[in-house]
XYZ file of C-alpha atoms in Angstrom:
558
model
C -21.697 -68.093 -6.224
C -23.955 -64.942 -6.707
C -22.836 -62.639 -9.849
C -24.112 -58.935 -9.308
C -25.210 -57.860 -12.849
C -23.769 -54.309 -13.284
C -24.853 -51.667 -15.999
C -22.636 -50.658 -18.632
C -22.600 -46.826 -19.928
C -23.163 -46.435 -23.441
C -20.062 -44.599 -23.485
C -18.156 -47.517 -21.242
C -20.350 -50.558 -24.107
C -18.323 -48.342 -26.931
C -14.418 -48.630 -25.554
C -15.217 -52.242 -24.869
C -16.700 -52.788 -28.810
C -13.621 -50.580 -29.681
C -11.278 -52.933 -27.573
C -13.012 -55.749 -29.040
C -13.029 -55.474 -32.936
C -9.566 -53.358 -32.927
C -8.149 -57.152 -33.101
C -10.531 -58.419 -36.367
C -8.897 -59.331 -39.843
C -10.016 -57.103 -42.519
C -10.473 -60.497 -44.242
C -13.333 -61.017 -41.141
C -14.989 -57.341 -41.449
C -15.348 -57.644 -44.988
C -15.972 -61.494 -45.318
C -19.086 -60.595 -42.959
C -20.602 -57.989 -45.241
C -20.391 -60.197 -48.219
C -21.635 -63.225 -46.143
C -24.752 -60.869 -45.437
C -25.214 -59.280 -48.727
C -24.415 -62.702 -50.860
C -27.739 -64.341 -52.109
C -25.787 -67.156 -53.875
C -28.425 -69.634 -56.228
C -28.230 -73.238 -55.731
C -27.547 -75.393 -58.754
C -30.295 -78.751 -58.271
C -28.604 -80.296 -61.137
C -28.196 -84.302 -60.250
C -25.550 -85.793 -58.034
C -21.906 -86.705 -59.581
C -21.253 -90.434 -59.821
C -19.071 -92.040 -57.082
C -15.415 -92.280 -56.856
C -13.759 -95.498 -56.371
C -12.289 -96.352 -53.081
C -8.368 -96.918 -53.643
C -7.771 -98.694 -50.060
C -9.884 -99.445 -46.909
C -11.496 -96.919 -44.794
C -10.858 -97.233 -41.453
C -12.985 -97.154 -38.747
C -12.696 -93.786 -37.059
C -12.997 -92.269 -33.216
C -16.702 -92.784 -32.062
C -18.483 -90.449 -30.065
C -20.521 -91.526 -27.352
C -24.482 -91.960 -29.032
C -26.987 -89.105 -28.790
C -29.857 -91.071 -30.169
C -32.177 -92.648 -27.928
C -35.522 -93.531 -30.075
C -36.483 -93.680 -33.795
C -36.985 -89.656 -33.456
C -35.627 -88.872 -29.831
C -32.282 -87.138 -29.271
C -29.990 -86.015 -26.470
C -27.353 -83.017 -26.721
C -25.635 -81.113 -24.554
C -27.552 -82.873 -21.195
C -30.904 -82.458 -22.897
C -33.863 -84.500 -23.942
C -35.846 -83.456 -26.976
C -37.975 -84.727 -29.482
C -38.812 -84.081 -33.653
C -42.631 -84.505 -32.766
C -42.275 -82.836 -29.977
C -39.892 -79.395 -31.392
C -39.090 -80.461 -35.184
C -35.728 -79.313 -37.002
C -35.573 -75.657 -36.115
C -37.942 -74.828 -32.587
C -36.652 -71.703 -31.253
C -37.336 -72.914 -27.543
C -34.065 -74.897 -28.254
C -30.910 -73.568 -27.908
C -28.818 -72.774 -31.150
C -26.079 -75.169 -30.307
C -28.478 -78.068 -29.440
C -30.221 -77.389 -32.840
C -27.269 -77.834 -34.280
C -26.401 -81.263 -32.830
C -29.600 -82.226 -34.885
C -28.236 -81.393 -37.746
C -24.897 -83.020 -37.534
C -25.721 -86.543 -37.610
C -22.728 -87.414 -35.310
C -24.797 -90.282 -34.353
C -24.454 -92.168 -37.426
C -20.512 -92.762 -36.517
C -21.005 -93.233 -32.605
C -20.582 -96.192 -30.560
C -23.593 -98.817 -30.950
C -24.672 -97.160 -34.351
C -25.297 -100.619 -35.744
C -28.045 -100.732 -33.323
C -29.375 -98.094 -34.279
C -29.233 -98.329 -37.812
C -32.778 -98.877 -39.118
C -33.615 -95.322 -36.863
C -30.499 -93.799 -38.800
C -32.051 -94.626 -42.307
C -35.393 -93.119 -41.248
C -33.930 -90.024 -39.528
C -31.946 -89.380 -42.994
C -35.531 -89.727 -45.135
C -36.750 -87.130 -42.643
C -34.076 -84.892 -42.868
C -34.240 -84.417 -46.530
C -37.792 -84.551 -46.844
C -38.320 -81.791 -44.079
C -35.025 -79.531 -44.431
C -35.418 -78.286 -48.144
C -32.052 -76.690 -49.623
C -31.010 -73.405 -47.913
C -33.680 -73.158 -45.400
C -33.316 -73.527 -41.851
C -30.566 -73.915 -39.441
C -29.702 -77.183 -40.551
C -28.215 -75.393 -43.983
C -26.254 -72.832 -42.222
C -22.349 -73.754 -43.248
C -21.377 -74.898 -39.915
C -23.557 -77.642 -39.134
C -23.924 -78.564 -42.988
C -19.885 -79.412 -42.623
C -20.325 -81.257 -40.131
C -23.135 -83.082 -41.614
C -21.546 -83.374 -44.891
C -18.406 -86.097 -43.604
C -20.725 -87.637 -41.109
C -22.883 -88.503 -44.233
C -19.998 -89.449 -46.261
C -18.345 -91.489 -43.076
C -21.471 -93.419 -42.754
C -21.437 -94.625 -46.162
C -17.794 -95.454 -46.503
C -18.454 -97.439 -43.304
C -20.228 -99.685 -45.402
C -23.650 -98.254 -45.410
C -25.655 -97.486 -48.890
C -26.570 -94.097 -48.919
C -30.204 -94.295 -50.937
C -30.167 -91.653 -54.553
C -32.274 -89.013 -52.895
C -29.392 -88.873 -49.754
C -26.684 -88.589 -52.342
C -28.295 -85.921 -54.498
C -28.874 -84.309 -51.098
C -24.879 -84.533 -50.202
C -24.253 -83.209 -53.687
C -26.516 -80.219 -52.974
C -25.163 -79.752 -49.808
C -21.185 -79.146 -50.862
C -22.938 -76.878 -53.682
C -24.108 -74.526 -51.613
C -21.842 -74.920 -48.859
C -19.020 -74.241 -51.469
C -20.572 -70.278 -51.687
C -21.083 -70.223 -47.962
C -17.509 -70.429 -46.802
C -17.195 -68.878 -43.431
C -14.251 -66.444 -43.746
C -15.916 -64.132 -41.846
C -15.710 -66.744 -38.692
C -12.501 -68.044 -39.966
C -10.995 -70.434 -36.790
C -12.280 -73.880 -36.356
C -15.635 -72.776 -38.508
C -13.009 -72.642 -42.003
C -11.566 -75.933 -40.948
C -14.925 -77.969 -40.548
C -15.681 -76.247 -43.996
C -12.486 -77.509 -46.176
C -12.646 -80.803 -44.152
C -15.876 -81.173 -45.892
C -15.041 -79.694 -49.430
C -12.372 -82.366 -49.325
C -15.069 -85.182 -48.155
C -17.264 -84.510 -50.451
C -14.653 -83.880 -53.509
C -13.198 -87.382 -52.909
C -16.496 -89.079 -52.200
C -17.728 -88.033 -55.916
C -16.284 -88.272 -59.481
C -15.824 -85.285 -61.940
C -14.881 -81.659 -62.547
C -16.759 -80.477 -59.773
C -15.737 -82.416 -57.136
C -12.166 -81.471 -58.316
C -13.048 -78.172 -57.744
C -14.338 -79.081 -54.568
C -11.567 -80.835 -53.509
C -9.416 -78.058 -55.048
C -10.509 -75.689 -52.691
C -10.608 -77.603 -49.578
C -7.002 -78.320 -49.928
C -6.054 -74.539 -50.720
C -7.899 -73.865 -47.364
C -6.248 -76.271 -45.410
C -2.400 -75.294 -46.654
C -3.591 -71.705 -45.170
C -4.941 -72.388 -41.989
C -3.019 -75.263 -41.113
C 0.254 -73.287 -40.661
C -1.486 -71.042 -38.513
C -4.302 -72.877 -36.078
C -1.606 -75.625 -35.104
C 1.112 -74.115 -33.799
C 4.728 -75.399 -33.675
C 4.162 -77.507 -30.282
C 0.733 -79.380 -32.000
C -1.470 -77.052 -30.122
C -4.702 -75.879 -32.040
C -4.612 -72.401 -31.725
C -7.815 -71.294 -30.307
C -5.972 -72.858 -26.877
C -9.124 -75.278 -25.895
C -8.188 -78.848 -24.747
C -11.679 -79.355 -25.981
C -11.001 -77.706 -29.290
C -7.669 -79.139 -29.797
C -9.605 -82.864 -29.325
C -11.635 -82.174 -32.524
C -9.248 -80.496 -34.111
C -6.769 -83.652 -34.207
C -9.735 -85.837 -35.112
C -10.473 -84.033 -38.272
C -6.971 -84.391 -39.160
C -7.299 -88.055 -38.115
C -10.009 -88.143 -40.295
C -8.295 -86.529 -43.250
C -5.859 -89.006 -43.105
C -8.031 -92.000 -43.308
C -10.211 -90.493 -46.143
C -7.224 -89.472 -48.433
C -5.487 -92.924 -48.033
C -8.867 -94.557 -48.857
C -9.254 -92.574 -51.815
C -5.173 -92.918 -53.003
C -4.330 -89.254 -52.175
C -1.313 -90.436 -50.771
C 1.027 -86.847 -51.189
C -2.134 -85.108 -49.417
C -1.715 -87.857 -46.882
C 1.460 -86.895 -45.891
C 1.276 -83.644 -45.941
C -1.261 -83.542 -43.247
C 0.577 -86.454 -41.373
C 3.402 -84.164 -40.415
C 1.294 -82.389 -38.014
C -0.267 -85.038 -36.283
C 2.497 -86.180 -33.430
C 2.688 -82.983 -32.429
C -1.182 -82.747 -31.807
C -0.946 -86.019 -30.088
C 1.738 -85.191 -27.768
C -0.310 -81.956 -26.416
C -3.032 -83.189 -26.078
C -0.984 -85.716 -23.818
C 0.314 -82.635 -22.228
C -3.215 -81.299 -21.663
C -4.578 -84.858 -20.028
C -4.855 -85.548 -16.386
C -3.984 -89.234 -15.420
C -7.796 -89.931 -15.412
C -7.653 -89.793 -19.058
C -9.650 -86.933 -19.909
C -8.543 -83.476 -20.502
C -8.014 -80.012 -18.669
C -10.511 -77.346 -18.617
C -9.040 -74.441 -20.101
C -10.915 -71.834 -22.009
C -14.223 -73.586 -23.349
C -13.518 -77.464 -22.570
C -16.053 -79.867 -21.321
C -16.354 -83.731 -21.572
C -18.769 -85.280 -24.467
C -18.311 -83.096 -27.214
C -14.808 -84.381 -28.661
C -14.236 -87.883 -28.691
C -12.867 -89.489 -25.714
C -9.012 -89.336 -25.467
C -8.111 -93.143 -25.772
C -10.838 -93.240 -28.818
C -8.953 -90.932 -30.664
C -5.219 -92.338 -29.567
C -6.571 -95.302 -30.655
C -7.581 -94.105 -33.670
C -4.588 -92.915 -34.021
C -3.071 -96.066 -33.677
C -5.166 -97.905 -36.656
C -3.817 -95.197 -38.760
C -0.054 -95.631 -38.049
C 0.294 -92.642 -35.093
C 1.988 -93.539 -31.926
C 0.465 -91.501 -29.018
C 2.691 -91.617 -25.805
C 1.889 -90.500 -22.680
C 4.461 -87.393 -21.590
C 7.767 -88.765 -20.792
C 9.465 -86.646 -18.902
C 8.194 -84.513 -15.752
C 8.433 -80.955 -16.715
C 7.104 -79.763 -19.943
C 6.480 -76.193 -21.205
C 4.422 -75.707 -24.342
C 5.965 -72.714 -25.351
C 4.239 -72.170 -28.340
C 0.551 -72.065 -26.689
C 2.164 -70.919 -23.060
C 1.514 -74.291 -21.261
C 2.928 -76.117 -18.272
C 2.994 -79.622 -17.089
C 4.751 -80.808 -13.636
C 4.819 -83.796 -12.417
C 5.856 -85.087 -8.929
C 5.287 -87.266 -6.051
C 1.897 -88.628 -7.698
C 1.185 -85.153 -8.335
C 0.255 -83.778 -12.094
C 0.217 -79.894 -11.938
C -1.642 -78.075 -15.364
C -0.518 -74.267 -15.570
C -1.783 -71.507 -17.762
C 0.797 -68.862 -18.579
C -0.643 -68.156 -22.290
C -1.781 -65.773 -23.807
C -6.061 -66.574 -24.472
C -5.830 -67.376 -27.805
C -5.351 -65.623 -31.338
C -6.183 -61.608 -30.610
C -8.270 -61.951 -33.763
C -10.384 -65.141 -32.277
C -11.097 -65.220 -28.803
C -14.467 -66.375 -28.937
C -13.589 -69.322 -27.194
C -11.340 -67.717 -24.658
C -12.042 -67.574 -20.245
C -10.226 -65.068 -18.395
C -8.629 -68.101 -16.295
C -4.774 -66.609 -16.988
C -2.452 -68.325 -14.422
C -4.796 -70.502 -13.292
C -4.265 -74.176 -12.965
C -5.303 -77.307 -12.245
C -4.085 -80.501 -10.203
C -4.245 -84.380 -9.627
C -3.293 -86.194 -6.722
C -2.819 -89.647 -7.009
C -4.644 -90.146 -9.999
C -7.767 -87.986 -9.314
C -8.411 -84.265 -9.573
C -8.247 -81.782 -6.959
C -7.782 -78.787 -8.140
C -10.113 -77.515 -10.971
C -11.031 -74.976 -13.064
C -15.203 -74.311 -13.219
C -15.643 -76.000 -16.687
C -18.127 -75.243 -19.436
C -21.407 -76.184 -19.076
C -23.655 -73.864 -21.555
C -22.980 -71.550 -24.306
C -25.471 -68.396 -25.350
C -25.162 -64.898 -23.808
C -27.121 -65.296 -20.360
C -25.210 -64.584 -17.320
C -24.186 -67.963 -15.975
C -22.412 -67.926 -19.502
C -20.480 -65.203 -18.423
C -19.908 -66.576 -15.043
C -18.630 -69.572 -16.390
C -16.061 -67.609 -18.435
C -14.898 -65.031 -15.817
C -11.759 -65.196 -13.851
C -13.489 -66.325 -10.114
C -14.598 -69.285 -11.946
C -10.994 -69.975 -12.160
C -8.399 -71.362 -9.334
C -6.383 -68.012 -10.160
C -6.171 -65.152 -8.343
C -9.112 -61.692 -8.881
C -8.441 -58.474 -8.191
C -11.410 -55.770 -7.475
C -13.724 -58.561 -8.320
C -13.006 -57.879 -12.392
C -12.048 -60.437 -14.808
C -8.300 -60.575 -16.028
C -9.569 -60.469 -19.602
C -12.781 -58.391 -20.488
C -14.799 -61.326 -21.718
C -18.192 -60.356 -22.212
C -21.279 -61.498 -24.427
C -20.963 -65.321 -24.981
C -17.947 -64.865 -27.650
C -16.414 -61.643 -27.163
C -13.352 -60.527 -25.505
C -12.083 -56.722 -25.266
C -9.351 -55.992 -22.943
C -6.850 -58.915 -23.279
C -4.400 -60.052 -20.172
C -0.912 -60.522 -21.941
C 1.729 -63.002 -20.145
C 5.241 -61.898 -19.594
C 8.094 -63.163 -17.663
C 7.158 -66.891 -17.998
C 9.169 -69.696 -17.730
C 9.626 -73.801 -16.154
C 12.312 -75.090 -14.333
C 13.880 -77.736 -11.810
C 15.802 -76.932 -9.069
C 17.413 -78.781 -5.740
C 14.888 -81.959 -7.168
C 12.038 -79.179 -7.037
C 9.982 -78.457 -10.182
C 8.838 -74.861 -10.972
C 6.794 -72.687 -13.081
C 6.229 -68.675 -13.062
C 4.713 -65.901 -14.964
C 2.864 -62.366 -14.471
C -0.177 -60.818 -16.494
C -0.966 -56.914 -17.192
C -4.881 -57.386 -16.963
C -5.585 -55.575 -14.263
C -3.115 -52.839 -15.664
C -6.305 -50.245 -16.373
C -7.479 -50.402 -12.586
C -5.438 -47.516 -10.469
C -1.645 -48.394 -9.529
C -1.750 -50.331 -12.736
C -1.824 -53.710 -10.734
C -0.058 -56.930 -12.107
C 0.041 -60.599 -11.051
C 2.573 -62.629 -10.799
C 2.104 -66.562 -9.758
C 4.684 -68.718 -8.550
C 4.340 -72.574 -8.263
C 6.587 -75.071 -6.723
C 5.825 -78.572 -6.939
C 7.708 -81.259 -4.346
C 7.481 -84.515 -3.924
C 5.096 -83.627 -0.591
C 3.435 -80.823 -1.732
C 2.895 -77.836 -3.759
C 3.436 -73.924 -3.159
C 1.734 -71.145 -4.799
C 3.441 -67.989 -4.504
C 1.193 -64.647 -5.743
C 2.386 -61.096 -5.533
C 0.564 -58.303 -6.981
C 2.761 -55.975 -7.712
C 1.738 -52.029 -8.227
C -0.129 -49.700 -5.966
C -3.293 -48.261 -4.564
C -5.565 -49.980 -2.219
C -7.286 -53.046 -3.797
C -9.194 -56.439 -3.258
C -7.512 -59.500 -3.717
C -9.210 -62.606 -4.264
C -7.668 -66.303 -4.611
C -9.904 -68.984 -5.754
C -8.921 -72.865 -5.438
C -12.163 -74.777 -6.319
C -11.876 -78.633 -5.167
C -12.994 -81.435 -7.333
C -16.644 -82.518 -5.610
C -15.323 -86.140 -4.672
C -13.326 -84.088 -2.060
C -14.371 -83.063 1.284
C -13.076 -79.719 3.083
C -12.799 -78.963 6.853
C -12.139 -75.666 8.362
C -10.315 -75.527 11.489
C -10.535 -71.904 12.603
C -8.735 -72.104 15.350
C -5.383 -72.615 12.892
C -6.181 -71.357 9.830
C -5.829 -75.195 8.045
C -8.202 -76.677 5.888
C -8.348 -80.388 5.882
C -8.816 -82.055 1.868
C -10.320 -85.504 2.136
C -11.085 -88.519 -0.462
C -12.372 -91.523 0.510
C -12.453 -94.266 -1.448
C -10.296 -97.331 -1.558
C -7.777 -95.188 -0.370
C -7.908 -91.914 2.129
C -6.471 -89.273 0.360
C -5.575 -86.038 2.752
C -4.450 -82.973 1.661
C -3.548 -79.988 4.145
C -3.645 -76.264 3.025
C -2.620 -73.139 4.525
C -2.183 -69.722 3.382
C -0.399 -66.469 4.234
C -1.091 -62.928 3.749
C -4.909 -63.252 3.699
C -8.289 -64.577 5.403
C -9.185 -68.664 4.225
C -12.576 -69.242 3.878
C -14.062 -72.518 2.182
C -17.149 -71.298 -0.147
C -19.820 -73.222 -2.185
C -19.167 -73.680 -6.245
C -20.074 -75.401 -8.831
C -18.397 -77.835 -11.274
C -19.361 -77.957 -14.831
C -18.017 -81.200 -16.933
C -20.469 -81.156 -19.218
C -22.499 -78.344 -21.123
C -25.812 -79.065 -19.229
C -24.120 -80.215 -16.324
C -23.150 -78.739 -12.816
C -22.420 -80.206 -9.641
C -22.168 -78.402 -6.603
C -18.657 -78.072 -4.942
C -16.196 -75.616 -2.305
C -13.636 -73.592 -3.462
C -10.851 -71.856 -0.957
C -11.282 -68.161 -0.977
C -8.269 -66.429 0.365
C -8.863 -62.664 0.257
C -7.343 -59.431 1.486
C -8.528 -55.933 1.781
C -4.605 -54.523 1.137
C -2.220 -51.419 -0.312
C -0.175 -53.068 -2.757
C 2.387 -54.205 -3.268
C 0.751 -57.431 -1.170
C 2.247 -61.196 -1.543
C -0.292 -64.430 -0.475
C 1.650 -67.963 -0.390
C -0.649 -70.927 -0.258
C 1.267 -74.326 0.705
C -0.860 -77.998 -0.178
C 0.731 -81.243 1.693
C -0.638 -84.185 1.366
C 0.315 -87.957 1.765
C -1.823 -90.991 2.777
C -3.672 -92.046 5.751
């Protein structure tokens, strides 16, 4: 779909700055000055001696490998090479030069094949990343790198002197570049790897290390998982790594006999695996709300089967109508239908980086496959299709004046916020049900708001939207179909035929009241440097409000 680019006022860029930072921590607004002014030294004294290994480490979730020659790598859909653009080539993307830095491929499936290009890649790194320079030393992807390292050698693997002095030098200086300012996922990665690395070595300073990892977690942990398991930033995809650091502070503290820190982080993990149940179609992978794509997390059964190894039962959702209420989420389920509802808020006011403006949108399976789906995530940056990506038509929701129902904006910013009232889940006359309403198109004239109905039967599912206020407006509701399914227009009645073949001939019908149906091209994003083109339904109305649309889906098989 074509995106018009439109010019913002300087005075217009300054209330959407205000709207934006207005929600910032002091903590963040002064953690980012001293992040900028801080020119911390780094200590090069030699690396501690090992700590002993109380019990066995066990094997944890692997990723799928992003290796694919001694010095050859593959992130985020992309080829690239060290001879080719080295540690730190601009021509890359930020987030793919990170994935160089992590080393998740020493921990992904096949890495014992890979092993002798693992040892080599590790000289390299050393030899051509020297302390504090460069991306690779930045705190985030030095986390990261930090318990890959130490996972690769409590796998079994010798890491040489040189790669342990490294390590050392690493958790020095990544122990002065804590990123409060960031706070969010960024803090976690950085006391899951002050822990890592105080565990992995002996003596006062890895205490300290350890010391301060811990004090981090009993912080944040409180407040990024919230009382239904949910990580707070509101990302399936998120959430995923989220409940595999946990996972993996699990393992390392048992291995290491921290058995009371053990515990204390165990309590949380049930939860975490029960939502990300909740957020999981039956094709095993999970929803795209906010950012989410396939291949960044682990898979879903390779971290409930983690899970498993480590004592964790993770069940599949037992019952057919759930509501998250903590992180505003809704799961139906009915006559081999699974229904996934957004009636949250986007996230923490404070942290929306990772936020879409898809409020009320939704997605569904039929018979074990998708068919309704949100646009995905597919790239990350500031350009336009970035933007696109995020913005509410992207979404199967409903747009009104063609503006987003949050002001996202940038590639991590958010200013006006939509906030969810009025929500609830029910069952009724063997029915099941779900509602809310959103205020972000309050600031347009008649203060507009949203409200979204669905009813799921055994037969079929019924989307109710009424935008309520008043003034004349365009409304705009966007259903974008999985690509495996094929959509025919018959003008003559208004119907669009849904069709899957396969070893089965899945049909869906759809109709729709109070506007004009159209079937228009999309795109489909389940992996960041992937999309594949798609339709969407576009039902839309020229209309003085207030103005109601009901869309009906029946399906059944032919």
């Amino acid at each position: 779909m074509a995106r018009t680019v439109i010019m913002i006022s300087p005075v217009l860029q300054i209330g959407r700055l205000w709207r934006t930072v207005r929600h910032l921590k002091w903590r963040q607004l002064v953690g980012r000055i001293i992040f900028w002014l801080a020119r911390p030294k780094l200590d090069k004294a030699a690396a501690l001696p090992l700590r002993s290994l109380q019990n066995e480490w066990l094997a944890p979730a692997r990723r799928r490998s992003s290796i694919e020659g001694p010095d050859a790598f593959h992130f985020l859909g992309e080829a690239g090479s060290l001879d080719e653009y080295g540690w730190d080539d601009p021509r890359q993307s930020k987030l793919w030069r990170y994935n160089q830095h992590y080393f998740d491929d020493l921990n992904a499936k096949g890495a014992d094949d890979r092993r002798v290009w693992h040892v080599e890649l590790l000289k390299r790194w050393i030899a051509e990343n020297p302390p504090t320079s460069g991306t690779g030393w930045e705190p985030y992807p030095t986390s990261l790198r930090i318990v890959n390292w130490v996972k690769f050698a409590l796998g079994g693997h010798q890491l040489s002197s040189s790669a342990r002095h490294c390590l050392a030098l690493q958790a020095r200086w990544l122990s002065k570049r804590l990123e409060w300012h960031l706070l969010g996922n960024h803090l976690f990665a950085n006391a899951k790897a002050l822990i890592f690395a105080g565990l992995f070595y002996r003596g006062e300073e890895a205490d300290d290390w350890l010391a301060s990892g811990i004090e981090i977690l009993r912080e944040q942990l409180p407040e990024q998982i919230l009382s239904d398991g949910s990580q707070f930033e509101l990302s399936p995809m998120y959430h995923a790594l989220a409940l595999e650091d946990m996972l993996d502070l699990v393992n390392v503290a048992r291995a290491y006999g921290e058995e009371a820190l053990s515990s204390e982080l165990s309590a949380y993990i049930p939860a975490m695996l029960a939502w990300l149940a909740l957020m999981t179609h039956p094709d095993g992978e999970i929803a795209f709300f906010n950012d989410a794509a396939f291949g960044i997390a682990p898979d879903d059964s390779e971290l409930r089967e983690y899970a498993k190894r480590l004592g964790f039962a993770a069940k599949a959702p037992a019952v057919p109508l759930l509501h998250s209420q903590s992180s505003g989420y809704v799961r139906l389920e009915r006559g081999g239908a699974v229904l996934i509802a957004d009636i949250a808020s986007i996230g923490p006011d404070y942290l929306p980086g990772h936020a879409h403006a898809d409020t009320l949108s939704f997605e569904l399976s039929l018979f074990g496959h998708r068919l309704i789906v949100n646009g995905g995530t597919s790239i990350y940056g500031t350009g336009e299709e970035r933007l696109r990506q995020r913005g509410t038509a992207a979404h199967s929701t409903l747009v009104v004046d063609g503006e987003n129902s949050s002001e996202v904006w940038s590639g991590f910013r958010v200013g006006r916020r939509a906030r969810p009232a009025d929500v609830a889940a029910w069952e009724e006359n063997g029915n099941l049900a779900a509602k809310g309403q959103h205020d972000g198109y309050n600031h347009l004239p008649g203060r507009p708001v949203h409200r979204r109905v669905w009813t799921l039967t055994d037969a079929g599912l019924r989307i109710d939207d009424m935008v309520e206020g008043g003034a004349k407006h365009s409304l705009e509701a966007y259903f974008h179909l999985h690509p495996q399914f094929v959509v025919k227009l018959d003008k003559d009645t208004g119907t669009i035929l849904i069709t899957r073949s396969g070893r089965e001939h899945y049909t869906a019908r759809f109709t729709a009241m109070g506007g004009d149906i159209e079937v228009i091209e999309s795109s489909w994003h389940p992996e960041f440097g992937v999309s594949i083109p798609t339709n969407a339904i576009r039902v839309s109305a020229r209309c003085s409000l207030p103005h109601t649309f009901r869309h009906e889906f029946d399906w059944g098989l032919a």
